[in-house]
XYZ file of C-alpha atoms in Angstrom:
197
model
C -22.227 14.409 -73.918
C -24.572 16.503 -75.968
C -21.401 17.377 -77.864
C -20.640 14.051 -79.127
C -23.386 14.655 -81.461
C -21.988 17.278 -83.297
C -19.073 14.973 -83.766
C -21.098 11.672 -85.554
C -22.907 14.145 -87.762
C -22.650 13.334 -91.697
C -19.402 14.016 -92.715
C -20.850 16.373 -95.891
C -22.028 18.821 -93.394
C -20.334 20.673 -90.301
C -22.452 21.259 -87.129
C -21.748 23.692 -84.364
C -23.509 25.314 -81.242
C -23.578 28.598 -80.725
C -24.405 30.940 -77.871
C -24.705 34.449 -78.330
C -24.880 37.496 -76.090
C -25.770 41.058 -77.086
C -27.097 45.082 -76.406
C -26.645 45.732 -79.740
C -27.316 49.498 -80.436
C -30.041 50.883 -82.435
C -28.907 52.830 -86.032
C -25.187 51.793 -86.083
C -25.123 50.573 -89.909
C -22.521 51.944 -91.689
C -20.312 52.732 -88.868
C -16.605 51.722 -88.079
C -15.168 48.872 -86.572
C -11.640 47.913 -86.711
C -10.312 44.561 -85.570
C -7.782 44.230 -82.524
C -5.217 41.883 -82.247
C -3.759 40.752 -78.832
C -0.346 40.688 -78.482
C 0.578 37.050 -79.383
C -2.085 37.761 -82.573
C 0.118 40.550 -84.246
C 2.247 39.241 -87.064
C 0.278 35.747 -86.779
C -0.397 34.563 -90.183
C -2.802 31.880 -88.383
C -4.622 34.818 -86.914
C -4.395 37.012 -90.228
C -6.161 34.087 -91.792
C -9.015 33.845 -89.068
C -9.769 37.558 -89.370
C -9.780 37.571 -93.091
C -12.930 34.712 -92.249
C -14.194 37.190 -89.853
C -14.153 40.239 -92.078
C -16.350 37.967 -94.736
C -19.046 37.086 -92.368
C -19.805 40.171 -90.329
C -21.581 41.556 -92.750
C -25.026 41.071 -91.018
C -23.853 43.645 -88.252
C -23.850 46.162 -90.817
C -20.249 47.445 -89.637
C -17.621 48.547 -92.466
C -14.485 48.425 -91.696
C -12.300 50.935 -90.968
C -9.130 51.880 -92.855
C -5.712 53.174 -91.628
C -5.744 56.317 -90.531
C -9.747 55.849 -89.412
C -11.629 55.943 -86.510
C -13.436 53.462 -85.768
C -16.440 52.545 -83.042
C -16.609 49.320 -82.879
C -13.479 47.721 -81.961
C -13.613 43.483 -82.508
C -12.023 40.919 -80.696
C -11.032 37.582 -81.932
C -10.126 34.133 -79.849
C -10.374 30.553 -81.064
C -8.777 27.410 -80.027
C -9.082 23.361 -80.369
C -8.288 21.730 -77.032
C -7.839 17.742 -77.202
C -9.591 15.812 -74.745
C -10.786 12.190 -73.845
C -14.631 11.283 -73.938
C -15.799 8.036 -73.928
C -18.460 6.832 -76.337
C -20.474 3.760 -76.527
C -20.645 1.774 -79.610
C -22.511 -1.749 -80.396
C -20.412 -4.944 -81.178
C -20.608 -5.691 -85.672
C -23.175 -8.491 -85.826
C -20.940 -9.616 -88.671
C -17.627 -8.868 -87.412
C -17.737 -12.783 -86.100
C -17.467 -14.235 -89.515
C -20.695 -15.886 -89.233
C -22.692 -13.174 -89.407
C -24.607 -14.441 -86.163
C -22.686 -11.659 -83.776
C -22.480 -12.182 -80.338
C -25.701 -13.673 -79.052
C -27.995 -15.285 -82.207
C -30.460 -18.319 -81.668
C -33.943 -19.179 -83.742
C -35.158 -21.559 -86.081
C -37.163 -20.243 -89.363
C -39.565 -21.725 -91.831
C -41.253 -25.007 -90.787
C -44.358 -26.075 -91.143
C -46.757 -23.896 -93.010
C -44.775 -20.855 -92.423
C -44.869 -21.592 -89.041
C -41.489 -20.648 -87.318
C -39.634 -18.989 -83.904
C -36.586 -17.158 -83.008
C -34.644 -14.901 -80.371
C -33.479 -11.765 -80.718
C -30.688 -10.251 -78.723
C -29.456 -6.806 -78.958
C -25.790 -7.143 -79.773
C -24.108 -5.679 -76.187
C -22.662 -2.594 -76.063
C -19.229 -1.761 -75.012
C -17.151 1.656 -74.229
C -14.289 3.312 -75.906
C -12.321 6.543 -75.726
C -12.028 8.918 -78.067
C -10.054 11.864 -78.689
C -12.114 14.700 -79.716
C -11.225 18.568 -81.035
C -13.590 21.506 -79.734
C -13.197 23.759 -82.682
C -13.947 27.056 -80.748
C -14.278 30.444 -82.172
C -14.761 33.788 -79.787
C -15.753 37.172 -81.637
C -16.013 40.061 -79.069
C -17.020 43.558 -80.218
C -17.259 46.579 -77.754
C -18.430 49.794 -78.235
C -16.282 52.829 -78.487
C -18.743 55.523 -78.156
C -20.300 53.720 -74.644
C -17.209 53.447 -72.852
C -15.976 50.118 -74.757
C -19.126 48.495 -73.430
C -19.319 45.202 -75.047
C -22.166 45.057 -76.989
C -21.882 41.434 -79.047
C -19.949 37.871 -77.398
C -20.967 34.879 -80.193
C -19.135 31.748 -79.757
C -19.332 29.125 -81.949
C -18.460 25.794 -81.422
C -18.029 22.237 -82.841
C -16.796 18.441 -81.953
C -14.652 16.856 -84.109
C -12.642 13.554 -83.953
C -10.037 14.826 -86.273
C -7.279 17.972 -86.123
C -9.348 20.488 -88.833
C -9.411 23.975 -87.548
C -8.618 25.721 -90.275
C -11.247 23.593 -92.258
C -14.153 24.628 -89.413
C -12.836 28.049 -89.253
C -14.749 29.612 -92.509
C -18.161 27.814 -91.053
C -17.603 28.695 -87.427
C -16.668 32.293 -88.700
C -19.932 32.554 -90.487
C -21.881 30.844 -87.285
C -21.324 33.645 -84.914
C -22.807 35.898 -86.928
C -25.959 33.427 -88.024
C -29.356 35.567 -87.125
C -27.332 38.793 -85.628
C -28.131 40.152 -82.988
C -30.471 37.110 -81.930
C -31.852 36.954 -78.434
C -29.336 37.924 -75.491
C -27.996 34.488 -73.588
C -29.525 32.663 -77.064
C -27.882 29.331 -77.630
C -28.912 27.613 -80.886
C -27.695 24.748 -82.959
C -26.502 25.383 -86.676
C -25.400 23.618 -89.967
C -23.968 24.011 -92.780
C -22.945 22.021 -96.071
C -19.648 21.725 -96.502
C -18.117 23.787 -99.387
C -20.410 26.443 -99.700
């Protein structure tokens, strides 16, 4: 349910968790990394897009990317995804929605004698709906060539959203993985970001 809170955020900024893991070696800036497609990510223009969003924010790793024909030591892995699912949420009945603007439960007198005066107050009730929600998610794995292909950084970054937008969390997830690299190993922190920048 924590979740649902990245989802009723203000709409003029995007929120995501992210939990990182990491052994990041000492005196790697400047070195290699390529990125690796899996199979079903070669000739993806999707995926092309992604990594392009990938390539822009890694710079805090220090890493430069290889070109063809390079080694590299650093090889990076990509996975994202936005599964559908059903939560339910609880919401308060509109006090005006009655056409009175009493709501549900009203009662009171005001003004009187001298100021004098009374009233009840009743919370409006609450009631329970479902909602379909997106979990923008965005996986970026790099391993280590020279230890074996020991991974060495797992960030994932996600956020809640009630509508289909991917591709318009992607750039902000991209650039959440890589928020405070390295970080603490098993860190989990919460991030946001104004849209557009």
């Amino acid at each position: 349910m924590a979740s649902l809170l990245l989802v009723s955020g203000c709409a003029s900024t995007l929120s995501a968790r992210v939990t990182s893991y990491q052994q990041w070696p000492a005196n790697v800036e400047g070195q290699f990394y390529r990125i690796v497609p899996v199979a079903s990510q070669t000739n993806n223009l999707e995926f092309q897009s992604v990594a392009d969003m990938v390539r822009a924010s890694i710079g805090p790793t220090g890493l430069v990317e290889a070109r063809s024909g390079q080694s590299a030591r650093f090889d990076v892995t990509i996975v994202y995804s936005n599964p559908i699912s059903t939560t339910l949420v609880q919401r308060s009945y509109d006090p005006y929605m009655d056409g009175w603007g009493f709501g549900p439960a009203f009662g009171g007198y005001y003004g009187g004698y001298r100021g004098w005066g009374g009233g009840i107050y009743m919370t409006p009730p609450a009631y329970t709906v479902p909602v379909d929600v997106y979990k923008n998610t965005l996986t970026v794995i790099i391993k280590d060539n020279q230890n074996g292909g020991a991974e060495v950084y797992r960030s994932t970054a996600v956020n809640v959203s009630t509508s289909d937008n991917l591709a318009q969390a992607m750039p902000y997830l991209a650039q959440a993985v890589f928020d405070g690299f390295p970080g603490n190993n098993g860190e989990v922190r919460e991030v946001n970001y104004e849209r557009g920048r």
